[in-house]
Amino acid sequence: MLRLQRSGAAQLSAFRTLAKVSAEPPSPIRSMLCARGLAATAPAREQTQRFQRWIDSSTGKLDTRGLEAKWKGRWAELRTAGDSKIDAMSPEDIEKLFYVLVMFPYPSGALHMGHVRVYTISDMLARFQRMRGKKVVHPMGWDAFGLPAENAAIERGVAPGKWTRDNIAAMKKQLKDILADFDWEREISTCDADYYRWTQHLFLQLMKHDMIYRAEAEVNWDPVDQTVLANEQVDAQGRSWRSGAIVEKRRLKQWFARITAYAEDLLQDLEQLQWPAHVKAMQTNWIGRSEGVELRFSLEGGDIAVFTTRADTVFGASYIALAYDHPLISKDRLPRNRADEVIRAAQKMAADSSPGSDLTYGAFTGLYAAHPLDPGRKIPVWVASYVVPGYGTGAVMGVPAHDARDRDFCACNGIPSAAAVVAETADAVVDTGFRAEPGTLLNIEANGRFGGMTSADAIQAIAREAEAVGRGRKVVKYRLRDWLLSRQRYWGAPVPIIHCPSCGVVPVPEKELPVKLPENIALSGRGGSPLASAEDWVNCKCPRCSGAARRDTDTLDTFVDSSWYFLRYLDAQNTQKPFDAARATAAMPVDVYVGGVEHAILHLLYARFISKFLWKTGAYGSKQAVKDGAHGKPLAILEAVRRREQGAPNGEPFKRLLTQGMVHGLTYKDPQTGRFLRPEEVDLTGPYPAVRATGERPATSYEKMSKSKYNGVDPTTAVSSYGADATRLHMLYLAPPQDVLEWDTQSIVGMQRWINRIGRLVDAACDVLPVGTFEDALGMRAKWSREACETYRQTNVAIQRVTEALDSSFAFNTAIASLIELCNYLSAVKDRSHPTYAHALLALIRMVSPMAPSVGEELWETAANNTYISRCFAASAVPASSVFSAEWPALDKSALKPATTTVVVQINGKVRFKLEDMAVGLDQVALTEAAKSHPNAAKWLADP
């Protein structure tokens, strides 16, 4: 902005510039070249060499089915099994590797729109990185074990294996229909013995390193069907989904993995990962690190250990609360006159421990424990429903004056409440007041010498005192519990353990793996583990003593299968070990992991744990890089591996995480009853939707797609109706990937039209070939017209935005918006023979190709067949065989600055006129002279 002051003579005060797209009249260069016979006019081409041949002239619709079929066949011919091969690699190869991983699906039989969204994203990223010269690993497999297949077998009378494999075949075809380009030579299925052999091997490796143990754990027990139920098989009323019986809690011996041994590593290394902040927070909260004091309240025959983060309130303890599974809750530890009642209360708590149950229910045990720092004071011991079983020590101290939950429990059970011991100041007058926040310990007799200390200082002092008298210590506790691995199911990897009467628990020898699932098992959902009924399979010989023994009849949690699949992908055909250390070392960690936020806690936590365990034990990682280094360059390989591990240290498996939001569908409800309406019950032919039966306008909203809401969209139907390319573009454009996507089929037509528009641009360009190569033109940049300069600038702006979106910000919707903007600009360019136009159009094709691959390929081939590419670039520089063999457009940062600007002239604080098309970089004197020469200058700058 140019600010002028009218005071006698015009004076310049300050100025700033605003960017403006230059709109220069067309250059006569083409007409001049035509007159001299030098213009690059393309010879007439047959319709078969134009993109237009795929568009129906009467309807304007693209023949998506034919176009996609052509390129799916072509890709199958072009792809070779070695495209993403990982052998003993050089440092340079390691630098080029890029691992794009998408969470593998459960083979339910059909893709849903959420699948389409996540696989479109991963496929686009893989294609983009490949065009940038990366050696991309982009595998796919199937999380194929699990309860749904077992239930389907019971309901349909079909074997789980057949049901699963039929579903895999159907879903694999659907993935190809959405043009997803996966490394199918790496395909794995967790239900294949070739895979779960190594899952069982992993279990044995954990056991070898003392990371597996067996202990009693509580399970949901159906007393009618006599079987263990998963949590999802218990309804909100605590009843079995199948029999309807009230579910009981029972304790069975189960297998556990010591994930808690890695709690600190899992917490500390989380900070370095490029993950969404909310996912990091979810993981942090699940691990739940707490620094506190473990205090020991003594009673006859032992102590009760209590963990607290508020040791400053210990002198306000009114009772001790035990979980219903605490060792003290037994007939031989409880007073005779209280034992039966307490045990009945504990059983009631166990039976009603679901969320929402009464947390104020409790029973007095008849026991009293001595205060750790005031032994003469005896504190009653209760069993309480709010104490979480199996967590921490199973005991907490109740301080009703400083904890709302404890206050409510006291009030409901008539427990005398001790007075407050912490207040805002040490001399505050507090009788029975309530304060949850830390403060200062009151100068009262109960607090003794700790009175007057702040809560923080008192916690430290009390911890030291308790440790000095042997009644406590400072400890760190975690909310995280050890991973329960056992499942009483059929369709899972059998636990590779044999139980021998003489030898006890005996691991199955490695040479006998896999322990295969027996076939032809009758599945009824009743009577405990289905494997227990397979006597021929269960009965075996002990590997140690050769005596009669029995196999373990549990199967492994399916999270075990998915905790290491990303490593198996890297060496999927290996029959000697789960994966080759050198290959895994070269490719890990995963560069980008794409998947749903619903897996943000358990799957990611378990995968991190297993990956760290394997890394620490030398199965892969920088420790292996020197040992297994190739090409005689171990130190160089070590450096390359360490560079790959930056940002994902100590065996972290996933460097970056992209969690996509859910896909919601348009939902209709009856305005009177709120009933969800089927599609056929809604009339969409009018100006607004109407209920066919009543003519009323239905209530509409976007909600999670489900069968019960009749709002699901079949991806097969969408692809068939609109084409995979338009469906992909629409999916990417509707919302940022992390947000909920509201699926709307009406606006997808806009993407179809945009595809056709790019096609028309390419067809038209093939009739006007560029005058010379872009490289030659770049050397004469100083002589370019303003339009050519602006075309080059617009192109580089788009390259910068799209590259950033696909490489770092993941703002895919803004990337498509930038491409649409570039397309609109190119439609208005007048001199299309200038090489900058060809450069821009070919850049547009390349940038749209990862998003719409078959359209991108066809546009590229059209340009190639009409010599458009070879006229713009040297043939060796830009391959014409496939757009995905071409390099991603390079960014020229020097072109981002606009060639011209608009200068706003302000006189006496008011805008008076503008100077259009001013060259960038003009100094103050030149701008002032230009302002004085403007036709409106005389009116405003003349002396009064």
mmCIF file of C-alpha atoms in Angstrom, residues 142-438:
data_model
loop_
_atom_site.group_PDB
_atom_site.id
_atom_site.type_symbol
_atom_site.label_atom_id
_atom_site.label_comp_id
_atom_site.label_asym_id
_atom_site.label_seq_id
_atom_site.Cartn_x
_atom_site.Cartn_y
_atom_site.Cartn_z
ATOM 1 C CA TRP A 142 -5.903 -60.259 6.910
ATOM 2 C CA ASP A 143 -6.533 -60.206 10.653
ATOM 3 C CA ALA A 144 -8.356 -63.475 10.179
ATOM 4 C CA PHE A 145 -8.717 -65.097 13.601
ATOM 5 C CA GLY A 146 -11.461 -64.078 16.005
ATOM 6 C CA LEU A 147 -14.863 -64.639 17.491
ATOM 7 C CA PRO A 148 -17.017 -63.478 14.503
ATOM 8 C CA ALA A 149 -15.846 -66.408 12.363
ATOM 9 C CA GLU A 150 -16.621 -68.827 15.186
ATOM 10 C CA ASN A 151 -20.087 -67.335 15.626
ATOM 11 C CA ALA A 152 -20.677 -67.477 11.875
ATOM 12 C CA ALA A 153 -19.712 -71.154 11.910
ATOM 13 C CA ILE A 154 -22.285 -71.833 14.619
ATOM 14 C CA GLU A 155 -25.034 -69.825 12.904
ATOM 15 C CA ARG A 156 -24.393 -70.964 9.318
ATOM 16 C CA GLY A 157 -23.039 -74.444 9.877
ATOM 17 C CA VAL A 158 -19.869 -73.683 7.909
ATOM 18 C CA ALA A 159 -16.271 -74.220 9.036
ATOM 19 C CA PRO A 160 -14.585 -70.996 10.262
ATOM 20 C CA GLY A 161 -11.674 -71.565 7.892
ATOM 21 C CA LYS A 162 -13.862 -71.810 4.801
ATOM 22 C CA TRP A 163 -16.003 -68.845 5.841
ATOM 23 C CA THR A 164 -12.889 -66.742 6.442
ATOM 24 C CA ARG A 165 -11.102 -67.655 3.215
ATOM 25 C CA ASP A 166 -14.219 -67.084 1.102
ATOM 26 C CA ASN A 167 -14.522 -63.637 2.668
ATOM 27 C CA ILE A 168 -10.870 -62.899 1.972
ATOM 28 C CA ALA A 169 -11.345 -63.699 -1.716
ATOM 29 C CA ALA A 170 -14.368 -61.391 -1.929
ATOM 30 C CA MET A 171 -12.690 -58.502 -0.119
ATOM 31 C CA LYS A 172 -9.488 -58.851 -2.122
ATOM 32 C CA LYS A 173 -11.508 -58.313 -5.305
ATOM 33 C CA GLN A 174 -13.157 -55.256 -3.763
ATOM 34 C CA LEU A 175 -9.767 -53.797 -2.853
ATOM 35 C CA LYS A 176 -8.667 -54.146 -6.457
ATOM 36 C CA ASP A 177 -11.937 -52.535 -7.582
ATOM 37 C CA ILE A 178 -11.069 -49.348 -5.659
ATOM 38 C CA LEU A 179 -7.699 -49.375 -7.478
ATOM 39 C CA ALA A 180 -5.660 -50.047 -4.345
ATOM 40 C CA ASP A 181 -2.146 -51.089 -5.369
ATOM 41 C CA PHE A 182 -0.825 -53.406 -2.646
ATOM 42 C CA ASP A 183 2.237 -55.644 -2.592
ATOM 43 C CA TRP A 184 0.180 -58.815 -2.896
ATOM 44 C CA GLU A 185 3.316 -60.943 -2.903
ATOM 45 C CA ARG A 186 3.601 -59.981 0.776
ATOM 46 C CA GLU A 187 0.033 -61.006 1.601
ATOM 47 C CA ILE A 188 -0.421 -62.806 4.921
ATOM 48 C CA SER A 189 -3.390 -64.216 6.787
ATOM 49 C CA THR A 190 -3.153 -64.732 10.522
ATOM 50 C CA CYS A 191 -5.238 -67.920 10.348
ATOM 51 C CA ASP A 192 -2.745 -69.646 8.049
ATOM 52 C CA ALA A 193 -0.494 -72.135 9.829
ATOM 53 C CA ASP A 194 2.491 -70.581 8.028
ATOM 54 C CA TYR A 195 1.741 -67.394 9.960
ATOM 55 C CA TYR A 196 0.556 -68.576 13.358
ATOM 56 C CA ARG A 197 3.512 -70.933 13.560
ATOM 57 C CA TRP A 198 5.557 -67.796 14.150
ATOM 58 C CA THR A 199 2.958 -66.297 16.492
ATOM 59 C CA GLN A 200 3.464 -69.412 18.621
ATOM 60 C CA HIS A 201 7.239 -68.974 18.242
ATOM 61 C CA LEU A 202 6.852 -65.424 19.561
ATOM 62 C CA PHE A 203 4.961 -66.753 22.601
ATOM 63 C CA LEU A 204 7.819 -69.161 23.333
ATOM 64 C CA GLN A 205 10.407 -66.401 22.935
ATOM 65 C CA LEU A 206 8.531 -64.287 25.453
ATOM 66 C CA MET A 207 8.430 -67.265 27.803
ATOM 67 C CA LYS A 208 12.156 -67.852 27.324
ATOM 68 C CA HIS A 209 12.816 -64.291 28.512
ATOM 69 C CA ASP A 210 10.491 -64.638 31.524
ATOM 70 C CA MET A 211 7.878 -62.409 29.923
ATOM 71 C CA ILE A 212 5.092 -65.041 30.105
ATOM 72 C CA TYR A 213 3.477 -66.428 33.222
ATOM 73 C CA ARG A 214 0.321 -68.252 34.243
ATOM 74 C CA ALA A 215 -2.006 -67.017 36.965
ATOM 75 C CA GLU A 216 -5.622 -67.037 37.970
ATOM 76 C CA ALA A 217 -7.763 -64.355 36.415
ATOM 77 C CA GLU A 218 -11.389 -63.444 36.475
ATOM 78 C CA VAL A 219 -13.524 -64.330 33.467
ATOM 79 C CA ASN A 220 -17.167 -63.978 32.433
ATOM 80 C CA TRP A 221 -18.835 -67.383 32.887
ATOM 81 C CA ASP A 222 -22.129 -68.438 31.334
ATOM 82 C CA PRO A 223 -23.599 -70.933 33.842
ATOM 83 C CA VAL A 224 -26.075 -72.337 31.297
ATOM 84 C CA ASP A 225 -23.788 -72.857 28.312
ATOM 85 C CA GLN A 226 -20.860 -73.616 30.624
ATOM 86 C CA THR A 227 -18.481 -71.403 28.682
ATOM 87 C CA VAL A 228 -16.331 -68.304 28.978
ATOM 88 C CA LEU A 229 -17.700 -65.155 27.368
ATOM 89 C CA ALA A 230 -15.861 -62.189 25.913
ATOM 90 C CA ASN A 231 -16.837 -58.797 27.344
ATOM 91 C CA GLU A 232 -18.716 -57.962 24.145
ATOM 92 C CA GLN A 233 -20.871 -61.080 24.645
ATOM 93 C CA VAL A 234 -22.281 -59.697 27.895
ATOM 94 C CA ASP A 235 -25.123 -57.199 27.513
ATOM 95 C CA ALA A 236 -25.763 -54.076 29.576
ATOM 96 C CA GLN A 237 -27.896 -56.101 32.000
ATOM 97 C CA GLY A 238 -25.055 -58.527 32.645
ATOM 98 C CA ARG A 239 -26.679 -61.362 30.685
ATOM 99 C CA SER A 240 -25.155 -63.775 28.176
ATOM 100 C CA TRP A 241 -25.892 -62.813 24.587
ATOM 101 C CA ARG A 242 -26.731 -66.434 23.734
ATOM 102 C CA SER A 243 -28.380 -68.107 26.740
ATOM 103 C CA GLY A 244 -29.705 -64.996 28.459
ATOM 104 C CA ALA A 245 -28.353 -66.224 31.795
ATOM 105 C CA ILE A 246 -26.932 -63.836 34.386
ATOM 106 C CA VAL A 247 -23.183 -63.964 33.804
ATOM 107 C CA GLU A 248 -21.010 -65.042 36.715
ATOM 108 C CA LYS A 249 -17.428 -64.149 37.526
ATOM 109 C CA ARG A 250 -15.068 -67.092 37.811
ATOM 110 C CA ARG A 251 -11.353 -67.420 38.277
ATOM 111 C CA LEU A 252 -9.484 -69.552 35.753
ATOM 112 C CA LYS A 253 -5.802 -70.061 35.147
ATOM 113 C CA GLN A 254 -4.784 -67.815 32.275
ATOM 114 C CA TRP A 255 -1.629 -66.881 30.377
ATOM 115 C CA PHE A 256 -0.250 -63.349 30.775
ATOM 116 C CA ALA A 257 2.510 -61.313 29.130
ATOM 117 C CA ARG A 258 4.525 -58.950 31.360
ATOM 118 C CA ILE A 259 3.833 -55.782 29.424
ATOM 119 C CA THR A 260 4.149 -53.872 32.704
ATOM 120 C CA ALA A 261 7.901 -54.541 32.571
ATOM 121 C CA TYR A 262 7.959 -52.177 29.573
ATOM 122 C CA ALA A 263 5.634 -49.550 31.068
ATOM 123 C CA GLU A 264 8.304 -46.863 31.495
ATOM 124 C CA ASP A 265 9.759 -47.458 28.025
ATOM 125 C CA LEU A 266 6.302 -47.307 26.471
ATOM 126 C CA LEU A 267 5.620 -44.044 28.237
ATOM 127 C CA GLN A 268 8.937 -42.244 27.696
ATOM 128 C CA ASP A 269 9.411 -43.104 24.012
ATOM 129 C CA LEU A 270 5.873 -42.004 23.180
ATOM 130 C CA GLU A 271 6.940 -38.371 23.264
ATOM 131 C CA GLN A 272 9.254 -38.700 20.269
ATOM 132 C CA LEU A 273 6.657 -40.175 17.928
ATOM 133 C CA GLN A 274 4.916 -38.085 15.270
ATOM 134 C CA TRP A 275 1.472 -39.127 16.419
ATOM 135 C CA PRO A 276 -1.696 -37.097 16.969
ATOM 136 C CA ALA A 277 -1.677 -35.473 20.404
ATOM 137 C CA HIS A 278 -4.976 -37.070 21.427
ATOM 138 C CA VAL A 279 -3.667 -40.561 20.636
ATOM 139 C CA LYS A 280 -0.548 -39.930 22.708
ATOM 140 C CA ALA A 281 -2.782 -38.741 25.538
ATOM 141 C CA MET A 282 -4.907 -41.887 25.322
ATOM 142 C CA GLN A 283 -1.818 -44.092 25.499
ATOM 143 C CA THR A 284 -0.370 -42.048 28.363
ATOM 144 C CA ASN A 285 -3.576 -42.287 30.367
ATOM 145 C CA TRP A 286 -3.870 -46.029 29.730
ATOM 146 C CA ILE A 287 -0.330 -46.616 30.998
ATOM 147 C CA GLY A 288 -1.197 -44.324 33.918
ATOM 148 C CA ARG A 289 2.065 -43.601 35.662
ATOM 149 C CA SER A 290 1.676 -42.473 39.281
ATOM 150 C CA GLU A 291 4.378 -41.548 41.753
ATOM 151 C CA GLY A 292 3.357 -42.150 45.341
ATOM 152 C CA VAL A 293 3.980 -43.940 48.592
ATOM 153 C CA GLU A 294 3.206 -47.530 49.498
ATOM 154 C CA LEU A 295 2.211 -47.618 53.182
ATOM 155 C CA ARG A 296 1.846 -50.786 55.234
ATOM 156 C CA PHE A 297 -0.990 -50.967 57.759
ATOM 157 C CA SER A 298 -0.302 -53.872 60.131
ATOM 158 C CA LEU A 299 -2.719 -56.447 61.501
ATOM 159 C CA GLU A 300 -2.341 -59.831 63.108
ATOM 160 C CA GLY A 301 -0.765 -62.271 60.691
ATOM 161 C CA GLY A 302 0.459 -59.746 58.142
ATOM 162 C CA ASP A 303 0.225 -56.292 56.602
ATOM 163 C CA ILE A 304 -2.098 -54.506 54.237
ATOM 164 C CA ALA A 305 -0.119 -52.607 51.608
ATOM 165 C CA VAL A 306 -1.819 -49.440 50.409
ATOM 166 C CA PHE A 307 -0.642 -47.246 47.535
ATOM 167 C CA THR A 308 -1.487 -43.543 47.628
ATOM 168 C CA THR A 309 -0.472 -40.420 45.760
ATOM 169 C CA ARG A 310 -1.710 -38.345 48.699
ATOM 170 C CA ALA A 311 0.409 -39.513 51.618
ATOM 171 C CA ASP A 312 -0.109 -36.032 53.089
ATOM 172 C CA THR A 313 -3.660 -37.135 54.044
ATOM 173 C CA VAL A 314 -2.647 -40.367 55.799
ATOM 174 C CA PHE A 315 -3.546 -38.928 59.213
ATOM 175 C CA GLY A 316 -7.102 -38.398 57.975
ATOM 176 C CA ALA A 317 -7.592 -42.087 57.051
ATOM 177 C CA SER A 318 -10.933 -43.341 58.418
ATOM 178 C CA TYR A 319 -10.933 -46.870 56.971
ATOM 179 C CA ILE A 320 -9.106 -49.214 54.595
ATOM 180 C CA ALA A 321 -11.017 -50.566 51.558
ATOM 181 C CA LEU A 322 -10.174 -53.897 49.952
ATOM 182 C CA ALA A 323 -11.094 -55.239 46.524
ATOM 183 C CA TYR A 324 -13.385 -58.262 46.552
ATOM 184 C CA ASP A 325 -10.534 -60.488 45.324
ATOM 185 C CA HIS A 326 -8.030 -59.406 48.004
ATOM 186 C CA PRO A 327 -6.291 -62.358 49.744
ATOM 187 C CA LEU A 328 -7.809 -61.304 53.087
ATOM 188 C CA ILE A 329 -11.288 -62.043 51.762
ATOM 189 C CA SER A 330 -11.244 -65.713 52.698
ATOM 190 C CA LYS A 331 -12.698 -67.769 55.542
ATOM 191 C CA ASP A 332 -9.334 -68.567 57.068
ATOM 192 C CA ARG A 333 -8.342 -64.865 57.276
ATOM 193 C CA LEU A 334 -11.606 -63.272 58.365
ATOM 194 C CA PRO A 335 -13.190 -63.329 61.846
ATOM 195 C CA ARG A 336 -15.641 -66.227 62.094
ATOM 196 C CA ASN A 337 -18.574 -64.009 62.949
ATOM 197 C CA ARG A 338 -18.013 -61.895 59.808
ATOM 198 C CA ALA A 339 -16.639 -64.331 57.261
ATOM 199 C CA ASP A 340 -19.883 -65.557 55.678
ATOM 200 C CA GLU A 341 -21.408 -62.107 55.298
ATOM 201 C CA VAL A 342 -18.200 -60.607 53.884
ATOM 202 C CA ILE A 343 -17.730 -63.434 51.386
ATOM 203 C CA ARG A 344 -21.341 -63.096 50.240
ATOM 204 C CA ALA A 345 -20.794 -59.362 49.773
ATOM 205 C CA ALA A 346 -17.588 -60.005 47.787
ATOM 206 C CA GLN A 347 -19.429 -62.488 45.558
ATOM 207 C CA LYS A 348 -22.162 -59.941 44.947
ATOM 208 C CA MET A 349 -19.546 -57.378 43.961
ATOM 209 C CA ALA A 350 -17.914 -59.834 41.591
ATOM 210 C CA ALA A 351 -21.234 -60.622 39.944
ATOM 211 C CA ASP A 352 -22.102 -56.944 39.538
ATOM 212 C CA SER A 353 -18.788 -55.345 38.597
ATOM 213 C CA SER A 354 -19.885 -53.885 35.282
ATOM 214 C CA PRO A 355 -19.663 -50.128 34.633
ATOM 215 C CA GLY A 356 -22.499 -48.279 36.296
ATOM 216 C CA SER A 357 -22.784 -50.636 39.240
ATOM 217 C CA ASP A 358 -23.200 -49.333 42.808
ATOM 218 C CA LEU A 359 -19.792 -48.065 43.957
ATOM 219 C CA THR A 360 -20.922 -47.393 47.518
ATOM 220 C CA TYR A 361 -21.694 -51.019 48.364
ATOM 221 C CA GLY A 362 -19.437 -52.538 51.031
ATOM 222 C CA ALA A 363 -19.124 -54.743 54.118
ATOM 223 C CA PHE A 364 -17.096 -54.460 57.317
ATOM 224 C CA THR A 365 -14.619 -57.336 57.615
ATOM 225 C CA GLY A 366 -14.330 -57.187 61.404
ATOM 226 C CA LEU A 367 -10.604 -56.495 61.031
ATOM 227 C CA TYR A 368 -8.670 -53.488 62.277
ATOM 228 C CA ALA A 369 -5.241 -52.420 61.046
ATOM 229 C CA ALA A 370 -2.673 -50.287 62.848
ATOM 230 C CA HIS A 371 -1.778 -46.915 61.343
ATOM 231 C CA PRO A 372 1.787 -47.053 59.878
ATOM 232 C CA LEU A 373 2.925 -43.836 61.631
ATOM 233 C CA ASP A 374 0.590 -43.930 64.635
ATOM 234 C CA PRO A 375 0.485 -47.618 65.678
ATOM 235 C CA GLY A 376 -1.837 -46.955 68.581
ATOM 236 C CA ARG A 377 -4.577 -45.909 66.193
ATOM 237 C CA LYS A 378 -6.668 -48.770 64.792
ATOM 238 C CA ILE A 379 -8.456 -48.351 61.449
ATOM 239 C CA PRO A 380 -11.430 -50.529 60.345
ATOM 240 C CA VAL A 381 -11.010 -52.679 57.226
ATOM 241 C CA TRP A 382 -13.852 -52.921 54.719
ATOM 242 C CA VAL A 383 -14.424 -54.697 51.428
ATOM 243 C CA ALA A 384 -15.656 -52.097 48.918
ATOM 244 C CA SER A 385 -17.133 -52.318 45.438
ATOM 245 C CA TYR A 386 -15.213 -49.296 44.164
ATOM 246 C CA VAL A 387 -11.765 -50.850 44.668
ATOM 247 C CA VAL A 388 -10.654 -52.255 41.310
ATOM 248 C CA PRO A 389 -9.702 -55.960 41.535
ATOM 249 C CA GLY A 390 -6.299 -56.991 40.252
ATOM 250 C CA TYR A 391 -4.986 -53.430 40.205
ATOM 251 C CA GLY A 392 -2.136 -52.235 42.391
ATOM 252 C CA THR A 393 -2.206 -53.759 45.859
ATOM 253 C CA GLY A 394 -5.982 -54.256 45.833
ATOM 254 C CA ALA A 395 -6.323 -51.924 48.833
ATOM 255 C CA VAL A 396 -6.785 -48.189 49.323
ATOM 256 C CA MET A 397 -7.029 -45.954 52.362
ATOM 257 C CA GLY A 398 -10.307 -44.099 52.764
ATOM 258 C CA VAL A 399 -9.921 -40.396 53.523
ATOM 259 C CA PRO A 400 -13.453 -38.964 53.398
ATOM 260 C CA ALA A 401 -12.382 -35.404 54.234
ATOM 261 C CA HIS A 402 -10.218 -35.239 51.103
ATOM 262 C CA ASP A 403 -11.731 -37.664 48.554
ATOM 263 C CA ALA A 404 -15.321 -37.435 47.263
ATOM 264 C CA ARG A 405 -15.601 -41.160 46.557
ATOM 265 C CA ASP A 406 -14.444 -42.001 50.082
ATOM 266 C CA ARG A 407 -16.853 -39.418 51.506
ATOM 267 C CA ASP A 408 -19.798 -41.028 49.689
ATOM 268 C CA PHE A 409 -18.758 -44.504 50.803
ATOM 269 C CA CYS A 410 -18.547 -43.376 54.441
ATOM 270 C CA ALA A 411 -21.924 -41.697 54.268
ATOM 271 C CA CYS A 412 -23.654 -44.746 52.781
ATOM 272 C CA ASN A 413 -22.089 -47.210 55.222
ATOM 273 C CA GLY A 414 -22.153 -45.179 58.422
ATOM 274 C CA ILE A 415 -18.386 -45.064 58.884
ATOM 275 C CA PRO A 416 -17.196 -42.335 61.299
ATOM 276 C CA SER A 417 -15.277 -39.767 59.299
ATOM 277 C CA ALA A 418 -12.028 -38.280 60.559
ATOM 278 C CA ALA A 419 -11.647 -34.512 60.445
ATOM 279 C CA ALA A 420 -9.784 -32.766 57.645
ATOM 280 C CA VAL A 421 -6.005 -32.712 57.983
ATOM 281 C CA VAL A 422 -5.171 -30.468 54.988
ATOM 282 C CA ALA A 423 -6.457 -26.961 54.400
ATOM 283 C CA GLU A 424 -5.479 -23.792 52.563
ATOM 284 C CA THR A 425 -3.350 -22.602 55.480
ATOM 285 C CA ALA A 426 -1.841 -24.384 58.463
ATOM 286 C CA ASP A 427 -3.916 -22.467 61.014
ATOM 287 C CA ALA A 428 -7.261 -22.610 59.261
ATOM 288 C CA VAL A 429 -10.224 -23.563 61.448
ATOM 289 C CA VAL A 430 -11.569 -26.803 59.911
ATOM 290 C CA ASP A 431 -13.783 -29.323 61.667
ATOM 291 C CA THR A 432 -15.403 -31.613 59.126
ATOM 292 C CA GLY A 433 -14.765 -29.575 55.994
ATOM 293 C CA PHE A 434 -14.018 -31.191 52.610
ATOM 294 C CA ARG A 435 -11.013 -30.345 50.447
ATOM 295 C CA ALA A 436 -9.828 -32.466 47.536
ATOM 296 C CA GLU A 437 -6.953 -30.219 46.486
ATOM 297 C CA PRO A 438 -3.482 -30.280 48.063
#
